Tab-separated table of C-alpha atoms and ligand atoms in Angstrom:
chain	number	residue	atom	x	y	z
A	116	MET	CA	0.000	0.000	0.000
A	117	ALA	CA	1.217	3.498	-0.774
A	118	ARG	CA	1.914	5.747	2.150
A	119	ILE	CA	2.732	9.395	2.717
A	120	ILE	CA	5.890	9.469	4.814
A	121	ALA	CA	6.538	13.181	5.062
A	122	GLY	CA	5.728	16.675	3.917
A	123	VAL	CA	8.083	19.411	2.829
A	124	THR	CA	7.445	23.062	2.131
A	125	SER	CA	9.720	25.420	0.335
A	126	SER	CA	9.618	28.804	-1.366
A	127	HIS	CA	9.990	28.695	-5.126
A	128	VAL	CA	11.582	32.049	-5.927
A	129	PRO	CA	12.523	32.295	-9.633
A	130	ALA	CA	15.789	34.059	-8.782
A	131	ILE	CA	16.874	30.918	-6.884
A	132	GLY	CA	16.495	29.014	-10.139
A	133	ALA	CA	18.449	31.685	-11.984
A	134	ALA	CA	21.218	31.502	-9.358
A	135	ILE	CA	21.464	27.725	-9.896
A	136	ASP	CA	21.360	27.995	-13.675
A	137	LEU	CA	23.952	30.780	-13.767
A	138	LYS	CA	26.154	28.943	-11.219
A	139	LYS	CA	26.018	31.685	-8.601
A	140	THR	CA	25.271	29.378	-5.680
A	141	GLU	CA	28.689	29.992	-4.100
A	142	GLU	CA	28.266	33.766	-4.004
A	143	PRO	CA	27.713	34.921	-0.404
A	144	TYR	CA	24.205	36.251	-1.080
A	145	TRP	CA	23.068	32.940	-2.516
A	146	LYS	CA	25.174	30.713	-0.292
A	147	ARG	CA	23.119	32.023	2.639
A	148	VAL	CA	20.017	30.643	0.917
A	149	PHE	CA	21.429	27.368	-0.409
A	150	SER	CA	23.270	26.404	2.753
A	151	GLY	CA	19.866	26.164	4.423
A	152	PHE	CA	18.989	23.277	2.128
A	153	GLU	CA	22.106	21.145	2.603
A	154	LYS	CA	20.481	19.164	5.421
A	155	SER	CA	17.302	18.897	3.390
A	156	LYS	CA	19.093	17.251	0.495
A	157	GLU	CA	20.617	14.750	2.918
A	158	TRP	CA	17.219	14.096	4.419
A	159	MET	CA	15.705	13.586	0.967
A	160	ALA	CA	18.515	11.223	-0.057
A	161	ASN	CA	17.695	9.093	3.011
A	162	ALA	CA	13.951	9.319	2.627
A	163	LYS	CA	14.173	7.984	-0.945
A	164	PRO	CA	10.566	8.648	-1.906
A	165	ASP	CA	9.185	6.805	-4.917
A	166	VAL	CA	6.850	9.660	-5.690
A	167	VAL	CA	6.667	13.349	-4.827
A	168	ILE	CA	3.315	15.094	-5.054
A	169	ALA	CA	4.358	18.673	-5.711
A	170	VAL	CA	1.796	21.353	-4.923
A	171	TYR	CA	2.777	24.525	-6.741
A	172	ASN	CA	1.413	27.300	-8.861
A	173	ASP	CA	1.953	28.136	-12.471
A	174	HIS	CA	3.122	31.707	-13.157
A	175	ALA	CA	1.534	32.422	-16.538
A	176	SER	CA	3.612	29.691	-18.165
A	177	ALA	CA	1.303	26.711	-18.779
A	178	PHE	CA	-1.884	28.635	-18.062
A	179	SER	CA	-2.573	32.157	-19.299
A	180	VAL	CA	-5.759	34.093	-18.593
A	181	GLU	CA	-7.507	31.861	-21.128
A	182	LEU	CA	-7.880	29.009	-18.683
A	183	ILE	CA	-7.577	29.262	-14.904
A	184	PRO	CA	-8.124	25.951	-13.131
A	185	THR	CA	-8.299	26.181	-9.357
A	186	PHE	CA	-6.778	22.728	-8.843
A	187	ALA	CA	-5.101	20.973	-11.766
A	188	LEU	CA	-3.541	17.551	-11.316
A	189	GLY	CA	-0.835	16.486	-13.721
A	190	CYS	CA	-1.603	12.950	-14.909
A	191	ALA	CA	0.879	12.866	-17.799
A	192	ALA	CA	3.971	10.684	-18.052
A	193	GLU	CA	6.234	13.691	-18.567
A	194	PHE	CA	6.232	17.395	-17.850
A	195	PRO	CA	8.878	19.374	-19.751
A	196	PRO	CA	10.309	22.540	-18.184
A	197	ALA	CA	8.569	25.653	-19.523
A	198	ASP	CA	10.234	28.480	-21.418
A	199	GLU	CA	9.632	31.429	-19.123
A	200	GLY	CA	11.204	33.949	-21.445
A	201	TRP	CA	14.857	32.948	-21.169
A	202	GLY	CA	14.524	29.477	-22.668
A	203	PRO	CA	13.533	26.421	-20.624
A	204	ARG	CA	15.520	25.938	-17.401
A	205	PRO	CA	18.331	23.423	-17.901
A	206	VAL	CA	16.736	20.872	-15.594
A	207	PRO	CA	15.643	17.304	-16.322
A	208	VAL	CA	12.194	16.590	-17.691
A	209	VAL	CA	9.851	15.842	-14.787
A	210	LYS	CA	8.624	12.256	-14.958
A	211	GLY	CA	5.090	11.776	-13.696
A	212	HIS	CA	3.303	8.803	-12.213
A	213	PRO	CA	0.178	8.554	-14.386
A	214	GLU	CA	-1.259	5.539	-12.564
A	215	LEU	CA	-1.084	7.031	-9.076
A	216	ALA	CA	-2.097	10.460	-10.377
A	217	SER	CA	-5.189	9.026	-12.086
A	218	HIS	CA	-6.026	7.086	-8.957
A	219	ILE	CA	-5.782	10.275	-6.882
A	220	ALA	CA	-7.885	12.198	-9.403
A	221	GLN	CA	-10.608	9.575	-9.341
A	222	SER	CA	-10.568	9.271	-5.577
A	223	VAL	CA	-10.680	12.991	-4.769
A	224	ILE	CA	-13.313	13.738	-7.423
A	225	LEU	CA	-15.540	11.109	-5.852
A	226	ASP	CA	-14.728	12.829	-2.565
A	227	GLU	CA	-16.239	15.990	-4.093
A	228	PHE	CA	-13.060	17.849	-5.061
A	229	ASP	CA	-13.755	18.703	-8.702
A	230	LEU	CA	-10.227	19.098	-9.905
A	231	THR	CA	-9.013	19.522	-13.445
A	232	ILE	CA	-7.057	16.709	-15.042
A	233	VAL	CA	-4.073	17.776	-17.096
A	234	ASN	CA	-2.546	15.351	-19.581
A	235	LYS	CA	-0.200	17.827	-21.216
A	236	MET	CA	1.565	20.538	-19.294
A	237	GLU	CA	4.877	22.315	-19.027
A	238	VAL	CA	6.121	23.132	-15.545
A	239	ASP	CA	7.789	26.376	-14.528
A	240	HIS	CA	10.102	27.520	-11.717
A	241	GLY	CA	7.253	27.079	-9.242
A	242	LEU	CA	7.821	23.339	-9.486
A	243	THR	CA	11.419	22.958	-10.630
A	244	VAL	CA	13.081	25.311	-8.112
A	245	PRO	CA	11.860	23.337	-5.056
A	246	LEU	CA	12.980	20.118	-6.771
A	247	ASN	CA	16.462	21.618	-7.125
A	248	LEU	CA	16.471	22.703	-3.503
A	249	MET	CA	15.544	19.204	-2.314
A	250	PHE	CA	17.403	17.059	-4.845
A	251	GLY	CA	20.199	19.317	-6.087
A	252	SER	CA	20.915	19.254	-9.806
A	253	PRO	CA	21.079	15.585	-10.834
A	254	PRO	CA	21.001	14.511	-14.500
A	255	GLU	CA	17.600	12.905	-13.848
A	256	TRP	CA	15.175	13.570	-10.984
A	257	PRO	CA	15.496	10.561	-8.674
A	258	CYS	CA	11.766	9.945	-8.321
A	259	ARG	CA	8.445	10.413	-10.035
A	260	VAL	CA	6.689	13.734	-9.527
A	261	ILE	CA	2.958	14.416	-9.672
A	262	PRO	CA	2.365	18.147	-10.158
A	263	LEU	CA	-0.683	19.688	-8.538
A	264	ALA	CA	-1.085	23.216	-9.857
A	265	VAL	CA	-3.161	25.581	-7.725
A	266	ASN	CA	-4.457	28.935	-8.905
A	267	VAL	CA	-3.036	31.652	-6.691
A	268	VAL	CA	-2.594	34.149	-9.525
A	269	MET	CA	-6.175	35.319	-9.997
A	270	TYR	CA	-8.201	36.216	-6.924
A	271	PRO	CA	-9.610	34.282	-5.236
A	272	PRO	CA	-7.378	31.263	-4.774
A	273	PRO	CA	-8.988	28.339	-2.966
A	274	THR	CA	-9.323	28.961	0.764
A	275	GLY	CA	-6.799	27.578	3.182
A	276	HIS	CA	-9.472	25.340	4.591
A	277	ARG	CA	-10.354	23.952	1.182
A	278	CYS	CA	-6.681	23.304	0.535
A	279	TYR	CA	-6.336	21.499	3.839
A	280	MET	CA	-9.344	19.324	3.126
A	281	LEU	CA	-8.021	18.510	-0.342
A	282	GLY	CA	-4.835	17.366	1.370
A	283	ARG	CA	-6.954	15.049	3.511
A	284	ALA	CA	-8.623	13.642	0.424
A	285	ILE	CA	-5.247	13.108	-1.233
A	286	ARG	CA	-4.019	11.222	1.825
A	287	LYS	CA	-7.043	8.964	1.659
A	288	ALA	CA	-6.402	8.395	-2.039
A	289	VAL	CA	-2.736	7.560	-1.526
A	290	ASN	CA	-3.535	5.206	1.340
A	291	SER	CA	-5.911	3.283	-0.889
A	292	TYR	CA	-3.393	2.767	-3.692
A	293	PRO	CA	-2.331	-0.890	-3.733
A	294	GLU	CA	1.306	-0.560	-4.774
A	295	ASP	CA	3.883	-0.183	-2.024
A	296	LEU	CA	5.080	3.379	-2.629
A	297	ARG	CA	6.703	5.942	-0.388
A	298	VAL	CA	5.231	9.350	-1.066
A	299	VAL	CA	6.434	12.799	-0.029
A	300	VAL	CA	4.107	15.775	-0.450
A	301	MET	CA	5.655	19.144	-1.168
A	302	GLY	CA	3.976	22.502	-0.684
A	303	THR	CA	5.729	25.338	-2.461
A	304	GLY	CA	5.605	29.127	-2.662
A	305	GLY	CA	5.640	31.830	-0.044
A	306	MET	CA	6.644	32.989	2.387
A	307	SER	CA	5.736	36.637	2.902
A	308	HIS	CA	6.365	38.645	-0.226
A	309	GLN	CA	4.860	41.188	-2.530
A	310	ILE	CA	6.261	41.709	-5.988
A	311	SER	CA	3.566	43.958	-7.399
A	312	GLY	CA	2.581	47.586	-6.936
A	313	PRO	CA	4.036	50.380	-4.820
A	314	ARG	CA	4.066	48.155	-1.714
A	315	ALA	CA	6.396	45.617	-3.360
A	316	GLY	CA	9.122	44.346	-1.069
A	317	LEU	CA	6.867	43.722	1.905
A	318	ILE	CA	8.186	41.054	4.263
A	319	LYS	CA	6.765	40.065	7.618
A	320	SER	CA	8.983	37.558	9.368
A	321	LYS	CA	6.751	37.451	12.423
A	322	PHE	CA	3.874	36.198	10.313
A	323	ASP	CA	6.112	33.666	8.594
A	324	LYS	CA	7.547	32.237	11.791
A	325	ALA	CA	4.117	31.900	13.343
A	326	TYR	CA	2.940	30.222	10.153
A	327	LEU	CA	5.777	27.700	10.351
A	328	ASP	CA	4.937	27.048	14.009
A	329	GLY	CA	1.278	26.599	13.180
A	330	LEU	CA	2.080	24.261	10.338
A	331	THR	CA	3.664	21.839	12.757
A	332	LYS	CA	1.420	22.231	15.764
A	333	ASP	CA	-1.937	23.593	14.788
A	334	PRO	CA	-2.593	23.744	11.051
A	335	LYS	CA	-6.351	23.983	11.560
A	336	GLU	CA	-5.839	27.409	13.062
A	337	LEU	CA	-4.015	28.426	9.873
A	338	THR	CA	-6.992	27.336	7.788
A	339	ARG	CA	-8.931	30.233	9.350
A	340	ILE	CA	-6.674	32.926	7.933
A	341	SER	CA	-8.688	34.903	5.397
A	342	HIS	CA	-7.384	35.857	1.982
A	343	VAL	CA	-7.461	39.535	2.879
A	344	GLU	CA	-5.360	38.837	5.930
A	345	PHE	CA	-2.809	36.876	3.889
A	346	MET	CA	-2.541	39.688	1.363
A	347	ARG	CA	-2.494	42.443	3.937
A	348	GLU	CA	-0.050	40.858	6.367
A	349	ALA	CA	2.120	38.642	4.187
A	350	GLY	CA	1.990	40.564	0.897
A	351	ALA	CA	-0.242	40.236	-2.139
A	352	GLU	CA	1.744	37.264	-3.428
A	353	GLY	CA	2.253	35.796	0.045
A	354	ILE	CA	-1.170	34.273	-0.429
A	355	GLU	CA	0.707	31.408	-2.112
A	356	MET	CA	1.058	30.002	1.385
A	357	VAL	CA	-2.439	28.494	1.165
A	358	MET	CA	-0.790	25.792	-0.949
A	359	TRP	CA	1.235	24.614	2.028
A	360	LEU	CA	-1.998	23.580	3.681
A	361	ILE	CA	-2.607	20.940	1.014
A	362	MET	CA	0.693	19.389	2.050
A	363	ARG	CA	-0.219	19.657	5.721
A	364	GLY	CA	-3.686	18.204	5.207
A	365	ALA	CA	-2.088	15.197	3.550
A	366	LEU	CA	-0.077	14.455	6.701
A	367	ASP	CA	-1.251	12.964	9.968
A	368	ASP	CA	-2.571	15.273	12.674
A	369	LYS	CA	0.552	14.769	14.750
A	370	VAL	CA	3.832	15.161	12.958
A	371	LYS	CA	7.460	15.480	13.862
A	372	GLU	CA	9.213	18.615	12.700
A	373	VAL	CA	12.637	17.403	11.652
A	374	TYR	CA	14.026	20.528	10.047
A	375	ARG	CA	13.302	24.187	9.495
A	376	PHE	CA	15.051	27.006	7.681
A	377	TYR	CA	14.139	30.646	7.252
A	378	THR	CA	15.998	33.507	5.646
A	379	VAL	CA	15.312	36.962	4.193
A	380	PRO	CA	15.607	37.706	1.357
A	381	ALA	CA	15.931	35.790	-1.858
A	382	SER	CA	15.427	38.599	-4.331
A	383	ASN	CA	11.955	39.912	-3.294
A	384	THR	CA	10.913	37.108	-1.029
A	385	ALA	CA	11.225	35.579	2.425
A	386	VAL	CA	12.391	31.975	2.090
A	387	GLY	CA	10.788	29.452	4.411
A	388	HIS	CA	11.267	25.726	4.504
A	389	ILE	CA	10.121	22.970	6.810
A	390	ILE	CA	10.249	19.161	6.845
A	391	LEU	CA	7.526	17.294	8.721
A	392	GLU	CA	7.509	13.526	9.144
A	393	ASN	CA	4.507	11.405	9.914
A	394	LEU	CA	5.083	9.534	13.155
A	395	GLU	CA	5.917	5.865	12.917
A	396	PRO	CA	2.988	3.525	12.977
A	397	LYS	CA	2.947	1.314	16.072
A	398	THR	CA	3.898	-1.775	14.078
A	399	LYS	CA	7.518	-2.839	14.493
A	400	SER	CA	9.758	-1.908	11.654
A	401	ARG	CA	13.444	-2.425	11.145
A	402	ARG	CA	13.689	0.465	8.739
A	403	PRO	CA	14.029	4.068	9.941
A	404	ALA	CA	10.928	6.253	9.898
A	405	SER	CA	11.598	7.932	6.624
A	406	LEU	CA	12.195	4.618	4.848
A	407	ARG	CA	9.110	2.876	6.087
A	408	GLY	CA	6.676	1.426	3.610
A	409	GLY	CA	3.100	0.730	4.551
A	410	ALA	CA	0.696	1.457	7.354
A	411	THR	CA	-2.049	-0.832	8.511
A	412	ARG	CA	-5.543	-0.718	7.129
A	413	LYS	CA	-6.762	-0.082	10.636
A	414	ARG	CA	-4.828	3.125	10.645
A	415	ALA	CA	-6.282	4.249	7.334
A	416	ALA	CA	-9.742	3.518	8.664
A	417	ALA	CA	-8.993	5.607	11.714
A	418	HIS	CA	-8.036	8.493	9.445
A	419	GLY	CA	-11.304	8.149	7.630
A	420	ILE	CA	-13.237	8.518	10.843
A	421	ARG	CA	-11.160	11.443	11.981
A	422	GLN	CA	-11.657	13.117	8.651
A	423	VAL	CA	-15.425	13.007	8.949
A	424	ALA	CA	-15.222	14.339	12.472
A	425	VAL	CA	-13.095	17.285	11.367
A	426	ARG	CA	-15.346	18.097	8.453
A	427	SER	CA	-18.435	18.316	10.609
A	428	LYS	CA	-16.642	20.426	13.179
A	429	GLN	CA	-15.491	23.086	10.752
B	270	MET	CA	-31.283	43.194	-4.164
B	271	THR	CA	-31.461	46.951	-3.622
B	272	ALA	CA	-28.752	49.329	-4.732
B	273	ALA	CA	-27.684	49.773	-1.124
B	274	GLU	CA	-27.393	46.037	-0.659
B	275	ALA	CA	-25.462	45.757	-3.883
B	276	SER	CA	-23.019	48.445	-2.868
B	277	ALA	CA	-22.638	46.906	0.584
B	278	LYS	CA	-21.870	43.607	-1.104
B	279	GLU	CA	-19.400	45.343	-3.404
B	280	ALA	CA	-17.710	47.053	-0.449
B	281	LYS	CA	-17.384	43.758	1.348
B	282	GLU	CA	-15.996	42.016	-1.687
B	283	LYS	CA	-13.440	44.739	-2.148
B	284	GLU	CA	-12.197	44.731	1.406
B	285	TYR	CA	-8.739	44.217	-0.053
B	286	ASP	CA	-8.849	47.621	-1.735
B	287	ASP	CA	-7.966	48.917	1.721
B	288	ILE	CA	-4.502	47.378	1.384
B	289	PRO	CA	-2.132	50.177	0.404
B	290	GLY	CA	-0.039	50.043	-2.752
B	291	THR	CA	-1.687	46.856	-3.935
B	292	PHE	CA	-3.765	45.995	-6.991
B	293	VAL	CA	-5.484	42.709	-6.398
B	294	PHE	CA	-5.918	40.775	-9.631
B	295	ASP	CA	-9.549	39.848	-9.197
B	296	ALA	CA	-12.270	38.914	-11.664
B	297	ASP	CA	-12.986	42.559	-12.556
B	298	ARG	CA	-9.354	43.344	-13.268
B	299	SER	CA	-8.908	40.062	-15.069
B	300	ARG	CA	-11.833	40.857	-17.354
B	301	ARG	CA	-10.624	44.381	-18.007
B	302	GLY	CA	-7.045	43.297	-18.520
B	303	TYR	CA	-7.633	40.231	-20.641
B	304	HIS	CA	-6.072	41.591	-23.833
B	305	LEU	CA	-3.285	43.362	-21.967
B	306	ASN	CA	-2.323	40.083	-20.337
B	307	MET	CA	-2.639	38.167	-23.601
B	308	PHE	CA	-0.304	40.707	-25.207
B	309	CYS	CA	2.225	40.015	-22.432
B	310	MET	CA	1.725	36.297	-22.886
B	311	SER	CA	2.519	36.618	-26.594
B	312	LEU	CA	6.005	37.791	-25.607
B	313	MET	CA	6.813	34.232	-24.557
B	314	LYS	CA	7.660	33.645	-28.228
B	315	ALA	CA	10.945	34.952	-29.586
B	316	GLU	CA	9.440	35.934	-32.955
B	317	ASN	CA	6.805	38.041	-31.195
B	318	ARG	CA	9.398	39.706	-29.013
B	319	ARG	CA	11.287	40.613	-32.185
B	320	ALA	CA	8.185	42.012	-33.879
B	321	PHE	CA	7.284	44.011	-30.785
B	322	LYS	CA	10.746	45.512	-30.487
B	323	GLU	CA	10.794	46.436	-34.162
B	324	ASN	CA	7.632	48.485	-33.923
B	325	GLU	CA	5.890	48.548	-30.589
B	326	ALA	CA	2.866	50.585	-31.636
B	327	SER	CA	2.029	48.475	-34.656
B	328	TYR	CA	2.565	45.244	-32.731
B	329	LEU	CA	0.070	46.463	-30.129
B	330	ASP	CA	-2.519	46.877	-32.903
B	331	ARG	CA	-2.848	43.094	-32.865
B	332	PHE	CA	-4.529	43.319	-29.459
B	333	ALA	CA	-7.831	44.901	-28.455
B	334	LEU	CA	-6.286	47.267	-25.934
B	335	THR	CA	-7.846	50.427	-24.550
B	336	PRO	CA	-5.965	53.686	-25.241
B	337	GLU	CA	-5.006	53.789	-21.531
B	338	GLN	CA	-3.588	50.288	-21.679
B	339	ARG	CA	-1.597	51.099	-24.833
B	340	GLU	CA	-0.201	54.196	-23.191
B	341	ALA	CA	0.756	52.299	-20.027
B	342	ILE	CA	2.550	49.631	-22.074
B	343	LEU	CA	4.397	52.097	-24.292
B	344	THR	CA	5.550	54.169	-21.322
B	345	ARG	CA	6.291	51.048	-19.237
B	346	ASP	CA	4.068	52.326	-16.457
B	347	TYR	CA	3.911	49.060	-14.527
B	348	ASN	CA	1.648	50.263	-11.738
B	349	ARG	CA	-0.827	51.650	-14.262
B	350	MET	CA	-0.788	48.317	-16.119
B	351	LEU	CA	-1.751	46.556	-12.890
B	352	GLU	CA	-4.462	49.111	-12.255
B	353	LEU	CA	-5.852	48.514	-15.743
B	354	GLY	CA	-6.082	44.779	-15.274
B	355	GLY	CA	-2.556	43.558	-15.838
B	356	ASN	CA	-1.160	40.856	-13.637
B	357	ILE	CA	2.413	40.963	-12.419
B	358	TYR	CA	3.324	37.494	-13.723
B	359	PHE	CA	2.213	38.665	-17.165
B	360	THR	CA	3.649	42.177	-17.107
B	361	ALA	CA	6.944	40.700	-15.931
B	362	LYS	CA	7.185	39.156	-19.400
B	363	LEU	CA	7.232	42.664	-20.853
B	364	GLY	CA	9.964	43.485	-18.351
B	365	ALA	CA	11.897	40.393	-19.415
B	366	THR	CA	11.552	41.456	-23.062
B	367	ASP	CA	13.290	44.678	-22.062
B	368	GLY	CA	15.947	42.578	-20.314
B	369	HIS	CA	14.818	43.371	-16.790
B	370	SER	CA	14.567	41.046	-13.798
B	371	PHE	CA	11.609	40.793	-11.453
B	372	GLN	CA	13.501	42.819	-8.908
B	373	HIS	CA	14.125	45.590	-11.386
B	374	ILE	CA	10.413	45.865	-12.160
B	375	ALA	CA	9.536	45.694	-8.465
B	376	ALA	CA	11.918	48.567	-7.807
B	377	ILE	CA	10.306	50.631	-10.595
B	378	MET	CA	6.853	50.043	-9.135
B	379	THR	CA	7.969	51.273	-5.736
B	380	GLY	CA	9.545	54.387	-7.267
B	381	SER	CA	12.966	53.264	-6.142
B	382	THR	CA	16.216	52.438	-7.857
B	383	GLN	CA	17.055	48.755	-8.045
B	384	GLU	CA	20.064	49.360	-5.835
B	385	ASP	CA	18.064	51.015	-3.062
B	386	TYR	CA	15.348	48.421	-3.388
B	387	ALA	CA	17.859	45.569	-3.108
B	388	LYS	CA	19.321	47.248	-0.022
B	389	MET	CA	15.883	47.461	1.555
B	390	MET	CA	15.338	43.764	0.889
B	391	LEU	CA	18.681	42.835	2.411
B	392	ALA	CA	17.763	44.830	5.487
B	393	GLY	CA	14.664	42.662	5.935
B	394	GLY	CA	12.282	44.100	3.369
B	395	ARG	CA	9.523	46.684	3.612
B	396	SER	CA	7.971	46.787	7.044
B	397	ILE	CA	4.285	46.142	7.526
B	398	GLU	CA	4.107	49.061	9.925
B	399	GLY	CA	2.492	51.954	8.104
B	400	ASN	CA	1.734	49.706	5.141
B	401	ARG	CA	-1.134	47.660	6.479
B	402	SER	CA	-4.174	49.726	5.733
B	403	LYS	CA	-5.289	52.817	3.833
B	404	SER	CA	-8.127	53.611	6.164
B	405	GLY	CA	-6.171	52.799	9.281
B	406	ARG	CA	-8.962	50.576	10.526
B	407	ASP	CA	-6.665	47.595	10.536
B	408	ALA	CA	-3.639	49.542	11.570
B	409	ALA	CA	-3.184	48.177	15.074
B	410	ALA	CA	-0.349	45.741	15.429
B	411	LYS	CA	-1.577	42.215	15.609
B	412	PRO	CA	0.034	38.992	16.608
B	413	ALA	CA	0.694	36.697	13.711
B	414	PRO	CA	-1.481	33.576	13.530
B	415	ARG	CA	-1.176	31.467	16.613
B	416	ARG	CA	-3.335	29.887	19.213
B	417	THR	CA	-3.245	29.817	22.930
B	418	ALA	CA	-2.748	26.294	24.123
B	419	ALA	CA	-5.630	26.489	26.571
B	420	LYS	CA	-8.187	27.277	23.895
B	421	SER	CA	-10.151	24.267	22.812
B	422	ALA	CA	-11.106	23.652	19.229
B	423	LYS	CA	-14.712	24.247	20.158
B	424	THR	CA	-14.072	27.681	21.605
B	425	ARG	CA	-12.080	28.614	18.581
B	426	ALA	CA	-14.782	27.495	16.215
B	427	LYS	CA	-17.233	29.724	18.013
B	428	SER	CA	-14.967	32.742	18.144
B	429	SER	CA	-13.616	34.802	15.298
B	430	PRO	CA	-13.256	33.509	11.747
B	431	GLY	CA	-9.574	34.307	11.848
B	432	PRO	CA	-6.883	36.190	13.647
B	433	THR	CA	-7.967	39.391	11.866
B	434	ALA	CA	-11.069	39.716	13.931
B	435	LYS	CA	-9.028	39.485	17.106
B	436	ARG	CA	-7.163	42.580	16.111
B	437	ALA	CA	-8.183	45.776	17.816
B	438	LYS	CA	-10.004	47.963	15.351
B	439	LYS	CA	-8.115	51.072	16.177
B	440	ALA	CA	-8.135	54.001	13.843
B	441	GLY	CA	-4.868	55.664	13.132
B	442	SER	CA	-3.290	57.818	10.525
B	443	LYS	CA	-0.985	55.730	8.432
B	444	ARG	CA	0.821	56.544	5.294
B	445	GLY	CA	0.329	54.476	2.178
C	692	LIG	FE1	5.069	31.812	-6.910
């Protein structure tokens, strides 16, 4: 049975991608940013996920104003890097997992999340920069990646609560997939930043740090933050942080925070990053937490019950 | 619904217009800015970038732009483009066509040089203080999202919809 072992969030600043592509990672300004991900790459190398579900947003690359899906799940076998105006980033083609992706699509649609299925899509820095931060720059990405594109460009994005509940539905879907797969969910974007208008440059570290705390300890409280509050307090584009709640919803209620990194700035943006592991199931396992395979059906059933309880409460 | 109800609804929907220095790309702006954004999108192709650079005005004839939008594009007035329905991820493509980075365009929109802007970012970015609200009604400092451990889920569900409501609604004169 497939199982979500951990969740990771990371900013996806385009300038980070440019720094990698132009080999500036050793410059002091960028070293400050990249050094924060050294441990993360080690962690990822140990975790060895089979599949990453990457929650991100497209920045007018695959989707223009012609078509604006709120949630779009990539079910293709491959997702080439998009040309964002300087030619496609020199990163490997992202290999999907069409079978698991289709299974998730079917499961969450029947759970009343009417997402859009995408069978052809190019992916921009929103997806590829976090992959670089977590995997470095290998000739091929070491695992399959299922992109989940969320609209945060046109107002209104989905609410934090809706994102969280979608995460729950994704967890249920993954847990019901028969193949033994280790899955990591990534939430990207954020943290506080504004890149548009006269207020551009806004950063609020206090908001960001509290958001990171809440992500570990009390994500349901974060689901109550309104869009206006996100935009007002964390910058117009800081609203991207709703995407992190999909990741968090896909994890268990109790998680272990294994790593955190925060720095200001990367270009216009506060960079925030956290790694949360699901706790070990009570069954004995010789493998370390991050390498564990399946959970019991009992456990999945328990999640189902909890999920209903949460839904009726909120 | 009556006109008063409609305008109350409108006011509620546009609560974010109280955020200073910010043009929220909502359905109204998206509708108004459709062709402006599609023009920007066209610049993803090298041949279009070439044609635009050769003769900007005649290239713009391909798009159903308003005179104001044309003017804003030709004068590279990035704030005006946002006001007229442009979205930053689209207008940034115009910036890229001119060879400018995101940060360069951000600096222009704030009326700053890129150097000064970069310095501000290195020093921790623009502070929220004085930049939270036009009306000042949300000007009071608020704690970032958090909960008190003692509060039960039930109490929280009954209380405010979000940390915003917990904020003191103090009026104050703020720039922005
Ligand atoms: Fe983004």
